[in-house]
XYZ file of C-alpha atoms in Angstrom:
615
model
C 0.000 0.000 0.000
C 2.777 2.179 0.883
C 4.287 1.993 -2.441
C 1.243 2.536 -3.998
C 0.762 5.965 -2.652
C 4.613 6.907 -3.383
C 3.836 5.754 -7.483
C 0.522 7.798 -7.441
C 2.985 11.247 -5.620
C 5.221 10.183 -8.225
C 2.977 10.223 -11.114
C 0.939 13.352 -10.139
C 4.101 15.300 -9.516
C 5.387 14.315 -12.530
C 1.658 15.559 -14.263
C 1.886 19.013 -12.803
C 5.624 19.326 -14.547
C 4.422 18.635 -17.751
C 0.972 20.369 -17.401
C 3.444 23.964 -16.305
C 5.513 23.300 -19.617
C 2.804 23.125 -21.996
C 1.351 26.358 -20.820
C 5.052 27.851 -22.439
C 4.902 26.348 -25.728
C 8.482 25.891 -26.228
C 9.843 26.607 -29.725
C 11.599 23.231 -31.129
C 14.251 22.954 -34.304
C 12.673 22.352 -37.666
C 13.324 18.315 -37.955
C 12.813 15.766 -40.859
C 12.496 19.004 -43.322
C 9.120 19.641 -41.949
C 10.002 23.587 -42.304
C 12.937 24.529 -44.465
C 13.890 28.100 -46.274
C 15.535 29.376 -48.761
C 17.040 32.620 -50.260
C 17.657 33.287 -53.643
C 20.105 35.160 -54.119
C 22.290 35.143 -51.438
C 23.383 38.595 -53.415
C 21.025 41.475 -54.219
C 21.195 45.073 -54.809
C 19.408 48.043 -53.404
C 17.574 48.278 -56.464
C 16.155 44.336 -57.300
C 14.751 42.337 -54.257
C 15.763 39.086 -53.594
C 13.431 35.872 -52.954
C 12.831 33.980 -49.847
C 10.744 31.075 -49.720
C 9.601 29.832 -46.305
C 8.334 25.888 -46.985
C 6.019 24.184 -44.799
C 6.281 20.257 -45.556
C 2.672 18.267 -44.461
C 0.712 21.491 -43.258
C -1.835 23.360 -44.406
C -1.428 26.405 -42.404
C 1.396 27.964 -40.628
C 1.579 30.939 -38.801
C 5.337 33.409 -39.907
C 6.764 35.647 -37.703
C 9.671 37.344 -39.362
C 12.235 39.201 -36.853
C 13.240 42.959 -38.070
C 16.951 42.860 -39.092
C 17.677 46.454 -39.967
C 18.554 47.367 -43.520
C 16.435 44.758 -44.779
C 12.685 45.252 -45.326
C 10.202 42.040 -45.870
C 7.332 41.884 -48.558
C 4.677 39.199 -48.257
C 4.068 38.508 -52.071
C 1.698 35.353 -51.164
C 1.506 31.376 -50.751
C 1.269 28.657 -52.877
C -0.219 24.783 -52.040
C 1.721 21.328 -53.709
C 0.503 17.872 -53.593
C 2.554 14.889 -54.430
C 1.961 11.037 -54.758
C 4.794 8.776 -55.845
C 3.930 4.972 -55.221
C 1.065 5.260 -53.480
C 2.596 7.868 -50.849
C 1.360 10.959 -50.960
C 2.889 14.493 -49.431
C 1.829 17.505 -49.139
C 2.882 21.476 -48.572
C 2.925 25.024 -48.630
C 5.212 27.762 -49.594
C 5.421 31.357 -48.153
C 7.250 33.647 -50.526
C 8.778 37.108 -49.483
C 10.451 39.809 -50.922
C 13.495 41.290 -49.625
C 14.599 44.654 -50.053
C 17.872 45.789 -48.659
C 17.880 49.477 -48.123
C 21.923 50.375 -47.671
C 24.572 47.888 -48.430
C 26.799 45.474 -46.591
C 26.478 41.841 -45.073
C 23.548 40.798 -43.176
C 22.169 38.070 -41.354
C 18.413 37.038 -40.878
C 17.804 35.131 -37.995
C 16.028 32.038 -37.279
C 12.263 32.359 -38.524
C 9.298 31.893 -36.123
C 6.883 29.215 -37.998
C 3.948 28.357 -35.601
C 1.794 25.320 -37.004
C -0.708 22.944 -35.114
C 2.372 20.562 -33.769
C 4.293 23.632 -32.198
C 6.769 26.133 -33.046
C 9.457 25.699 -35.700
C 12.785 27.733 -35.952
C 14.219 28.240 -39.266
C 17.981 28.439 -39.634
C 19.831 31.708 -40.242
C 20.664 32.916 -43.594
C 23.773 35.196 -44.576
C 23.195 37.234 -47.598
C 24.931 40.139 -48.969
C 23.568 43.655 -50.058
C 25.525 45.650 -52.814
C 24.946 49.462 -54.280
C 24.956 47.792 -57.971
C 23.351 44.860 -59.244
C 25.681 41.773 -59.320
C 27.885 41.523 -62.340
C 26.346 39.130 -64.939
C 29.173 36.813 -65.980
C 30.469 37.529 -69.400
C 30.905 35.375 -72.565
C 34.908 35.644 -73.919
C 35.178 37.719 -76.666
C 37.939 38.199 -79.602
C 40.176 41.220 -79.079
C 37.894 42.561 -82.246
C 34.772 42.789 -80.620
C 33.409 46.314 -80.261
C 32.881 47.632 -77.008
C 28.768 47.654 -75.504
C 26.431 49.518 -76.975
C 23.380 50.341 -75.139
C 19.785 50.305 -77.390
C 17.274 52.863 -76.604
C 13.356 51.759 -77.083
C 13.007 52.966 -80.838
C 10.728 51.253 -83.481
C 13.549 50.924 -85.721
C 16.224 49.126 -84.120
C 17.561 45.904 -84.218
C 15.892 45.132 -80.763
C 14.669 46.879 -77.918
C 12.320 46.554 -74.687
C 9.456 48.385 -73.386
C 7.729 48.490 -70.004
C 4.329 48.777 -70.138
C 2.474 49.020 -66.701
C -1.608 49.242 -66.780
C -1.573 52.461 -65.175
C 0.720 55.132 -63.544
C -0.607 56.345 -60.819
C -1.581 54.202 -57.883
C -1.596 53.953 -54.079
C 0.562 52.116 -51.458
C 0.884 48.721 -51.910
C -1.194 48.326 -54.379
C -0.346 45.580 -57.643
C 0.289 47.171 -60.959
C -0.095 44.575 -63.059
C 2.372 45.135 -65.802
C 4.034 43.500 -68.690
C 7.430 43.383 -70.186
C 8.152 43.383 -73.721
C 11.523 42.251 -75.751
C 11.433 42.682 -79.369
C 14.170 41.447 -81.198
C 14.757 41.671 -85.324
C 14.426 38.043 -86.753
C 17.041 38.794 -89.791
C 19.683 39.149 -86.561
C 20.935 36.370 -84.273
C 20.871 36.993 -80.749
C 21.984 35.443 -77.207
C 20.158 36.327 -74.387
C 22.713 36.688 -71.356
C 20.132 37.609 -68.359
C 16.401 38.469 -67.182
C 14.873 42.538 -67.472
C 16.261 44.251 -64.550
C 14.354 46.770 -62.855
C 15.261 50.397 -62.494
C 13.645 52.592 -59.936
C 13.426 53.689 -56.531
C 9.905 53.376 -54.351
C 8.722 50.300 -56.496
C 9.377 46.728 -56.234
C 8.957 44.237 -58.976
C 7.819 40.619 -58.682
C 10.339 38.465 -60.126
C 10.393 36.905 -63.402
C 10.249 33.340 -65.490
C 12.272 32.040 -66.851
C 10.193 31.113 -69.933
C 8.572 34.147 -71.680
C 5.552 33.426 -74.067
C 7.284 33.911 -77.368
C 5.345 35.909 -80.470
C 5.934 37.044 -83.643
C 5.009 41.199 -84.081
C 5.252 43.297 -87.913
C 6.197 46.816 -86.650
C 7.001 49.151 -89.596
C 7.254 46.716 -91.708
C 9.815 44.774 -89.837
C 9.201 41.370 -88.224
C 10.147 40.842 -84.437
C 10.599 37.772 -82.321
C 8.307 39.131 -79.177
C 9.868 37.680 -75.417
C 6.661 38.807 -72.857
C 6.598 38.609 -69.260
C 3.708 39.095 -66.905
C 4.672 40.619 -63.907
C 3.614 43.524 -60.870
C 4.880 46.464 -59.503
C 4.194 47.664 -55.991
C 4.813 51.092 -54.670
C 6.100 51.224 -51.652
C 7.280 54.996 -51.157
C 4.895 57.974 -52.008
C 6.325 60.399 -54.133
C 6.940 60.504 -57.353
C 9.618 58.254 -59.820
C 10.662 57.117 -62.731
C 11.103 53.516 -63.503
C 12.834 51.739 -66.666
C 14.628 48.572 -67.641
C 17.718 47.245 -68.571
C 18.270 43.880 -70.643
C 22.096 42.609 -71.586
C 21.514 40.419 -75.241
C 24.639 39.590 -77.275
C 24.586 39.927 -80.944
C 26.001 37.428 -83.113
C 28.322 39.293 -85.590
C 29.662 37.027 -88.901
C 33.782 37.693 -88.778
C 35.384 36.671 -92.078
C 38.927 36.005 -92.664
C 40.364 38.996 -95.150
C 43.192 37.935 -97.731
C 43.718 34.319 -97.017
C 44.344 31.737 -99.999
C 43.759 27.981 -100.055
C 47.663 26.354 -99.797
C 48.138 24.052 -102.897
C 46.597 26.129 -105.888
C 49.524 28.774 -105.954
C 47.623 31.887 -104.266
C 45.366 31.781 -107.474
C 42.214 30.466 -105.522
C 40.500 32.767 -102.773
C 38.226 31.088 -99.938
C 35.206 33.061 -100.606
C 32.809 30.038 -100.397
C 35.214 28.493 -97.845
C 34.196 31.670 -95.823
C 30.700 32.195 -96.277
C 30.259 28.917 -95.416
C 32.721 28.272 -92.316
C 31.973 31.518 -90.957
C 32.451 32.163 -87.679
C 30.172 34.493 -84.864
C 31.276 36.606 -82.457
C 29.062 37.922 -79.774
C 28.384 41.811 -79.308
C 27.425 42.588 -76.381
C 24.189 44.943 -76.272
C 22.574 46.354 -73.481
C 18.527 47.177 -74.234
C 17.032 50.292 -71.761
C 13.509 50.883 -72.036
C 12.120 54.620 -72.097
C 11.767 56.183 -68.711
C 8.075 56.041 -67.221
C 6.742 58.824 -64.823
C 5.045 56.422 -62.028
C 3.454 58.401 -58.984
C 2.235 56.888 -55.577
C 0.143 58.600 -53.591
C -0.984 57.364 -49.407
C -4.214 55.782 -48.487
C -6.547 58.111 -47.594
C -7.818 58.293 -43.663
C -11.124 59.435 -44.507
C -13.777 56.203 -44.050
C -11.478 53.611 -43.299
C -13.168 50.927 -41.713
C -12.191 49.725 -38.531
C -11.574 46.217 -39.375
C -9.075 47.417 -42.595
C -5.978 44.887 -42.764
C -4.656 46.564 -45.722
C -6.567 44.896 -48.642
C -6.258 47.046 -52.096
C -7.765 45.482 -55.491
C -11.362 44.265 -56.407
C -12.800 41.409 -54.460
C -15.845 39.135 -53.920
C -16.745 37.134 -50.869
C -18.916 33.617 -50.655
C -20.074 32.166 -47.547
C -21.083 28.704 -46.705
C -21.176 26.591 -43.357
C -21.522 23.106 -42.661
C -23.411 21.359 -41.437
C -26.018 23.568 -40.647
C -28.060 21.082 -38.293
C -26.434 20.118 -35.268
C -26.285 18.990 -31.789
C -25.667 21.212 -28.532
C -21.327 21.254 -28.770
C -21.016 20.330 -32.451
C -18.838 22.315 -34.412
C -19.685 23.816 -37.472
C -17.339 24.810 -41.032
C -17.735 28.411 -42.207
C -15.816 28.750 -45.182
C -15.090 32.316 -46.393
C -13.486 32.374 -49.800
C -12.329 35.773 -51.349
C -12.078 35.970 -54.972
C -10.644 38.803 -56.718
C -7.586 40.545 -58.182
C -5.238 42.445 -55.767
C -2.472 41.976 -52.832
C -3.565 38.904 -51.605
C -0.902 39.283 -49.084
C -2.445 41.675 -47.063
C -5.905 39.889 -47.057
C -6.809 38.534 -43.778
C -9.832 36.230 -42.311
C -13.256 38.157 -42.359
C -14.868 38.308 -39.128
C -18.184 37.920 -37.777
C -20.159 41.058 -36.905
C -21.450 39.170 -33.841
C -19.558 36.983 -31.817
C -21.528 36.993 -28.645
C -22.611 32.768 -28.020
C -20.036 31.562 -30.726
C -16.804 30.442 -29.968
C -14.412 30.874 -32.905
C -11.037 29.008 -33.348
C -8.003 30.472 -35.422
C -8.929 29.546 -39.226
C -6.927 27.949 -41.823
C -5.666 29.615 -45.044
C -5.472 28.400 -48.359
C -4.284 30.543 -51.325
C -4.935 29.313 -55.044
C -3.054 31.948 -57.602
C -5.363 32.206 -60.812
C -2.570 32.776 -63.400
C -2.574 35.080 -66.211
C -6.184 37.041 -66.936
C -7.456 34.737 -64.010
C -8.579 36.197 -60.558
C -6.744 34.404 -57.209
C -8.412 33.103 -54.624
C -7.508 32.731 -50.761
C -9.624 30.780 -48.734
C -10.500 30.429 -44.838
C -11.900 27.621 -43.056
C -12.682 28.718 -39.057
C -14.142 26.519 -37.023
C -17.158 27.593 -34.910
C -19.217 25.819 -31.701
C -22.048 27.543 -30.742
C -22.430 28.418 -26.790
C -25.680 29.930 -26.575
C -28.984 27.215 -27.449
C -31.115 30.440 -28.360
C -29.054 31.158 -31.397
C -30.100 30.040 -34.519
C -28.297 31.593 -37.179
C -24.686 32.363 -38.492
C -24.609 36.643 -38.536
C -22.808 38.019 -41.016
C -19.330 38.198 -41.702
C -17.525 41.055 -42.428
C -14.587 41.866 -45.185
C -12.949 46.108 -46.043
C -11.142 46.393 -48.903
C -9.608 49.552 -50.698
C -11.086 49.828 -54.308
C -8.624 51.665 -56.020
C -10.700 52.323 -59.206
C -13.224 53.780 -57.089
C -10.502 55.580 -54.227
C -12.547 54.369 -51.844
C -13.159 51.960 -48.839
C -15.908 49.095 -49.506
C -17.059 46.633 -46.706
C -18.365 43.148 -48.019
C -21.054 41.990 -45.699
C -22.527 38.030 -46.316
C -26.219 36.827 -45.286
C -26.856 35.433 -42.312
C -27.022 31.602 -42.313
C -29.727 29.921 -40.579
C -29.078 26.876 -38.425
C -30.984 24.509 -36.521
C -30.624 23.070 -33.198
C -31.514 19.899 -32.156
C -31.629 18.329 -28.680
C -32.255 14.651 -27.398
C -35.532 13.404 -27.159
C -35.951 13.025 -23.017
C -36.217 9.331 -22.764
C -39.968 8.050 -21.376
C -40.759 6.843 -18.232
C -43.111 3.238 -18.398
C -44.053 0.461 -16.370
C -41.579 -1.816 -17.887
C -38.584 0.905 -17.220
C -39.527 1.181 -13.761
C -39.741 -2.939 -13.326
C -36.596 -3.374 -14.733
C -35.137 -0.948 -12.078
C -37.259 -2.433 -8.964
C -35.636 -5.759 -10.769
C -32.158 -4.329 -10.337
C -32.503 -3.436 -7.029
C -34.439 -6.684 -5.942
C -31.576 -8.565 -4.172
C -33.544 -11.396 -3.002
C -32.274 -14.328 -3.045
C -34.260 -17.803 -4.827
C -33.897 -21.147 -2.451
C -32.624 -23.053 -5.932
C -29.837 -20.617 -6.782
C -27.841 -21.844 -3.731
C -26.217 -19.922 -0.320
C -26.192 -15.898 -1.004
C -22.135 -15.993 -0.989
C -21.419 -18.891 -2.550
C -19.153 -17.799 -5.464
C -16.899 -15.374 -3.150
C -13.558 -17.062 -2.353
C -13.131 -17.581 1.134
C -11.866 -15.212 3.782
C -8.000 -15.536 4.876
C -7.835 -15.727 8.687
C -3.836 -15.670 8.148
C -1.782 -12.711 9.457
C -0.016 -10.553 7.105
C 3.384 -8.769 7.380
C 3.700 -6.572 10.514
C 4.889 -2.875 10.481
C 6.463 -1.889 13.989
C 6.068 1.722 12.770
C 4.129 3.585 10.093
C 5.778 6.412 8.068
C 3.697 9.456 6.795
C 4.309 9.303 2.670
C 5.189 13.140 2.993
C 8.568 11.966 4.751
C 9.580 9.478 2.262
C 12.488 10.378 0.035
C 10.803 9.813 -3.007
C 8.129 11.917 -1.935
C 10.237 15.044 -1.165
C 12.818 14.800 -4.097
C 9.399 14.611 -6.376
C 8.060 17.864 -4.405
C 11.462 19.464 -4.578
C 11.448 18.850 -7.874
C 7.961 20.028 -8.529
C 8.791 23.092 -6.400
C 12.272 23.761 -8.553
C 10.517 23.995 -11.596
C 7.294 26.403 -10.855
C 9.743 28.599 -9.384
C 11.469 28.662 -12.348
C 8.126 29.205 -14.543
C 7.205 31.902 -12.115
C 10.384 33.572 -12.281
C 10.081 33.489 -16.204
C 6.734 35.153 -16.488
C 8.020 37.549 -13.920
C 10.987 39.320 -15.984
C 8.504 39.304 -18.892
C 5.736 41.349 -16.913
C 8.881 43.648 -15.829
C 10.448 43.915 -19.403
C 6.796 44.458 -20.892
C 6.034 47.203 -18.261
C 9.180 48.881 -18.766
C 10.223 49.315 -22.040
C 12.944 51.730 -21.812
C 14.694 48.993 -19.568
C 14.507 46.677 -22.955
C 15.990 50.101 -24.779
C 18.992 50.461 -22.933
C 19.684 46.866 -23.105
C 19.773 46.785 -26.447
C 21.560 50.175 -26.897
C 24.388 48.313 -24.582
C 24.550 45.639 -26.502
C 24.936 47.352 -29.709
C 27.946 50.107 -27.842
C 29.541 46.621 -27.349
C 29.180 45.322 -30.984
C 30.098 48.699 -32.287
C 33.167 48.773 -30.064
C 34.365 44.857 -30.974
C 33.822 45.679 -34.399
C 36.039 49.611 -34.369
C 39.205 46.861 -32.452
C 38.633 44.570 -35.218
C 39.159 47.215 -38.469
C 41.877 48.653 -36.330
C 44.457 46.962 -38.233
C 43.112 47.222 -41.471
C 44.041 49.640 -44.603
C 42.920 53.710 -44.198
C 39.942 53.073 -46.982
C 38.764 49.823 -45.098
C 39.121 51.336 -41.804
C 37.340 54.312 -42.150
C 34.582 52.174 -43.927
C 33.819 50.230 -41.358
C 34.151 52.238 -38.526
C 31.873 54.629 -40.026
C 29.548 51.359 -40.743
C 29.668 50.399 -36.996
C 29.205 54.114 -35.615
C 26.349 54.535 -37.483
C 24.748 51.783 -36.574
C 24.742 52.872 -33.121
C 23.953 55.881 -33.021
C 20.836 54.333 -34.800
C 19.887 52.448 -31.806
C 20.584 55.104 -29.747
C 18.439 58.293 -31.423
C 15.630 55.644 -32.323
C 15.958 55.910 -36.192
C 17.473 53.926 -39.546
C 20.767 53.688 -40.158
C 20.520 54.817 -43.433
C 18.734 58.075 -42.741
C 21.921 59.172 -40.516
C 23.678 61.662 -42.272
C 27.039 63.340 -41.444
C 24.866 66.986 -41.245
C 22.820 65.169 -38.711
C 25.716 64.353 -36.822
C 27.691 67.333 -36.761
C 24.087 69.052 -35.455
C 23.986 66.424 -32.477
C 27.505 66.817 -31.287
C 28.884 69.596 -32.833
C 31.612 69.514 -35.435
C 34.623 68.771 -32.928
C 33.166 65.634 -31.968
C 35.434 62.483 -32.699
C 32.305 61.030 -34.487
C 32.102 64.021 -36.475
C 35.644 64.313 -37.640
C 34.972 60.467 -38.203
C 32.216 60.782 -40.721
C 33.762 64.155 -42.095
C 37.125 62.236 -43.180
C 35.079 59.587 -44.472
C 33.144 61.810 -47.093
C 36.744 64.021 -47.596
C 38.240 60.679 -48.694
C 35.482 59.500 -50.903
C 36.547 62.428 -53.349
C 39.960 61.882 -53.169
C 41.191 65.177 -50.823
C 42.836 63.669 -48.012
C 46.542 63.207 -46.792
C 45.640 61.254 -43.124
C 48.276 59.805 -41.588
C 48.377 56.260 -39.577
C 49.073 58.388 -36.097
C 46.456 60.729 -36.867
C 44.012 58.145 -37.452
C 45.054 56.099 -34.250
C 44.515 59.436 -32.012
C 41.320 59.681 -33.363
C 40.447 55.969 -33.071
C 41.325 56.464 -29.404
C 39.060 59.455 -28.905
C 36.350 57.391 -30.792
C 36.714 54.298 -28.639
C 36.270 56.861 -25.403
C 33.673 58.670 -26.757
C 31.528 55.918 -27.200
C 32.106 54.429 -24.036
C 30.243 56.776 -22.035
C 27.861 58.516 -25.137
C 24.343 58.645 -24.077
């Protein structure tokens, strides 16, 4: 018996431990390549995004939580479902595609992603990647020493090729899709090699990026027949203002080369090699580079005037269907509502509609489904919530509620759906008749007939022996396994309690959480000014300047980027080490400086103390 009770202390102990840790969800590494990512490339400019694709391997629905890394700004450009069966095995997944824009250049890191999903919480790993001020340099082809130089192609009817940009309209809002489409034309009587993809030229506007297979076409323009390369692609604003966008393609002509003045040996220089040539000829590649004409795009903000309440950032033309099932249930059954939004627009920022009454149903977070339409075809994204009714009296669905921006219209629309009825049912109380009521008098009748024997005769007899004596009896709350499991149990809601303590403390002071992280980042910047210490004047002054402003980032609450050296020499006057700093750095970028190694170590030194104690 004793043992018993120290296996059941044991065992509930043991309960409570695990019941503490599942209230704190902890997060757990992304195993068997349930969640993987990817970045492609690694190396991006300022001016084209690169593409990273967040894969969720045998789930439907997954909630991302990207961490801000600063200098690099995340676009949701949507999700996309994939079903597999090979040998009777099927698999299934989603992937979650982003944008990334780097806004000043130099190497970053993006930390482990946050993917939440019905099993728990997934970390990604971290990715390296590398912003640059240029676009990366497209390798080359080799080239005789006679090839001409590049020649760069300006749109023009009449030219051997050229490329146009042609968005559907010019003026838009804030992230709304242009739908737009890219043109190549290229002169059939002229070989060409195509050497990369359009790039995109313009500030404020990101472009989706493109296939590798264009539809191909043939077009007569003036007379002249082109070979047609078209992409279908969008452009999103994403600074207001005004801009002007353009591309840039890099084609290589094929140019004939013939060999002047040469004579086939054995006919004594009488015979040239004319046919020989024309035949045998050999191509050389010229390179080309195609620029489309400049076009004036302006972006203007959202307007604040009637925005709904419930606005998630929606901007195109949508529709909204409703339908639940099963409508006919029993007290605690749940019911389907699935909400599908059809339309053309940025999906990304579409979220689940939401009832306009809630009061008596309990709702449970809904699962997402997005099904791209493809050219001239509208998307879809679809939510299925799960709902249980709590209140008996209610008997039907309200309505649910979607805002959207219509930017034909510059103005806010709200999509409401008809209520759906339902119908309740509840179990017939069961009836009360003679035969009920004998059946329990029957089961309560213990009597006992003479024929069926003595009233105990199956029982086993009772054992008059003695069982082990104890000479004393020890209270289970002073056995050892007793108290280490209590210790134990103790040890670890101290340590929960502890743990939701800090947070409360870090969430109620905030500018506790601000000077930690303004400490951290005076120790980065200092590790990193001893580390370029040693390097060349050019790289020094680089990367101190990199590290400084970075700081003082963190510290005045603002982007690195936006830190000029005007701003500085206004915040600590033009004396300051960190002035001189970033005033020798733009003096050397034109060429006008004679600084020595011992100046430059003083005013490392002065730097290094500066920072120490700048607040």
């Amino acid at each position: 018996m004793m043992r018993f009770f120290i296996a059941t202390a044991l065992i509930y102990s043991l309960v409570c431990i695990l019941s503490l840790l599942l209230i704190y969800p902890t997060a757990i590494r992304a195993e068997d390549n349930m969640v993987s990512v990817e970045l492609n490339p690694k190396t991006f400019s300022t001016q084209q995004p690169a593409r990273l694709t967040i894969t969720v391997t045998g789930r439907q629905d997954a909630r991302i939580t990207i961490p801000e890394v600063e200098g690099l700004i995340f676009h949701r450009r949507g999700q996309s479902s994939q079903f597999q069966m090979i040998n009777g095995t099927s698999s299934s997944s989603v992937a979650y595609t982003y944008l990334v824009q780097g806004t000043e250049p130099g190497d970053y890191s993006i930390p482990p992603i946050t993917v939440a999903t019905k099993d728990g919480t997934h970390l990604t790993t971290p990715i390296s990647c590398t912003v640059t001020d240029t676009p990366p340099t497209l390798p080359t082809h080799k080239q005789s020493q006679s090839s001409a130089p590049q020649e760069t192609i300006e749109e023009r009817n009449d030219a051997i090729a050229f490329i146009r940009l042609i968005p559907e309209k010019q003026q838009a809002f804030v992230g709304e899709l242009i739908p737009t489409t890219i043109k190549a034309y290229f002169d059939q009587g002229v070989k060409f090699k195509f050497n990369a993809l359009p790039e995109f030229r313009g500030d404020g506007f990101l472009m989706d990026s493109l296939g590798n297979e264009p539809r191909q076409q043939q077009e007569i323009i003036d007379g002249k027949s082109y070979l047609v390369l078209t992409w279908d692609t969008t452009l999103t604003g994403i600074k207001e203002g005004q801009n002007d966008v353009n591309l840039e393609m890099d084609v290589s002509m094929l140019v004939r080369t013939r060999q002047q003045n040469q004579r086939l040996p054995g006919f004594g220089g009488g015979l040239q090699n004319d046919f020989f040539d024309d035949f045998f000829g050999r191509y050389e590649n010229q390179p080309i580079r195609l620029t489309s004409t400049p076009i004036h795009m302006t972006v203007a903000a959202l307007p604040e005037e009637g925005k709904p309440g419930d606005f998630s950032g929606a901007i195109g033309t949508f529709t909204l269907d409703i339908n639940a099932q099963p409508t006919t249930i029993s007290p605690g059954d749940p019911i389907t509502l699935t909400m599908t939004i059809s339309g053309t627009g940025n999906f990304d920022n579409v979220s689940p509609p939401r009832l306009s009454e809630s009061a008596g149903i309990k709702e449970y977070t809904p699962s997402i489904s997005f099904n791209p339409g493809g050219h001239d075809a509208e998307d879809t994204k679809v939510f299925e919530q799960a709902l249980v009714i709590t209140d008996n009296r209610i008997r039907h669905i309200p309505p649910v509620v979607f805002s959207y921006f219509d930017p034909r219209k510059e103005q806010y629309r709200t999509l409401f759906s008809d209520p759906i009825q339902i119908h309740l049912e509840t179990p017939p109380p069961v009836p009360i008749t003679e035969q009920t009521l004998g059946a329990s008098t029957a089961r309560k009748d213990t009597t006992v007939s003479p024929e069926s024997g003595p009233p105990f005769a199956g029982l086993a007899p009772l054992k008059l022996t003695t069982g082990r004596v104890s000479e004393a009896v020890r209270p289970l709350f002073k056995q050892p396994l007793f108290l280490f499991a209590a210790a134990l149990l103790l040890a670890a809601i101290a340590g929960v309690t502890g743990y939701r303590a800090r947070s409360r403390f870090l969430a109620r002071n905030p500018e506790v959480v601000r000077l930690r992280q303004i400490e951290r980042e005076r120790a980065a910047c200092l590790q990193s000014l001893s580390r370029v210490q040693s390097f060349d004047q050019a790289a020094y002054l680089s990367g101190a300047q990199q590290s400084v402003r970075h700081f003082l980032a963190r510290l005045w609450g603002c982007k690195a980027a936006a830190i000029t050296t005007a701003d500085i020499t206004n915040h600590l006057g033009s004396e300051h080490p960190i002035s001189r700093l970033f005033i020798l750095c733009d003096t050397v970028s034109y060429g006008a400086s004679d600084h020595t190694g011992t100046e430059r170590d003083t005013l490392h030194k002065e730097i290094t103390e500066t920072l120490a104690t700048l607040t």
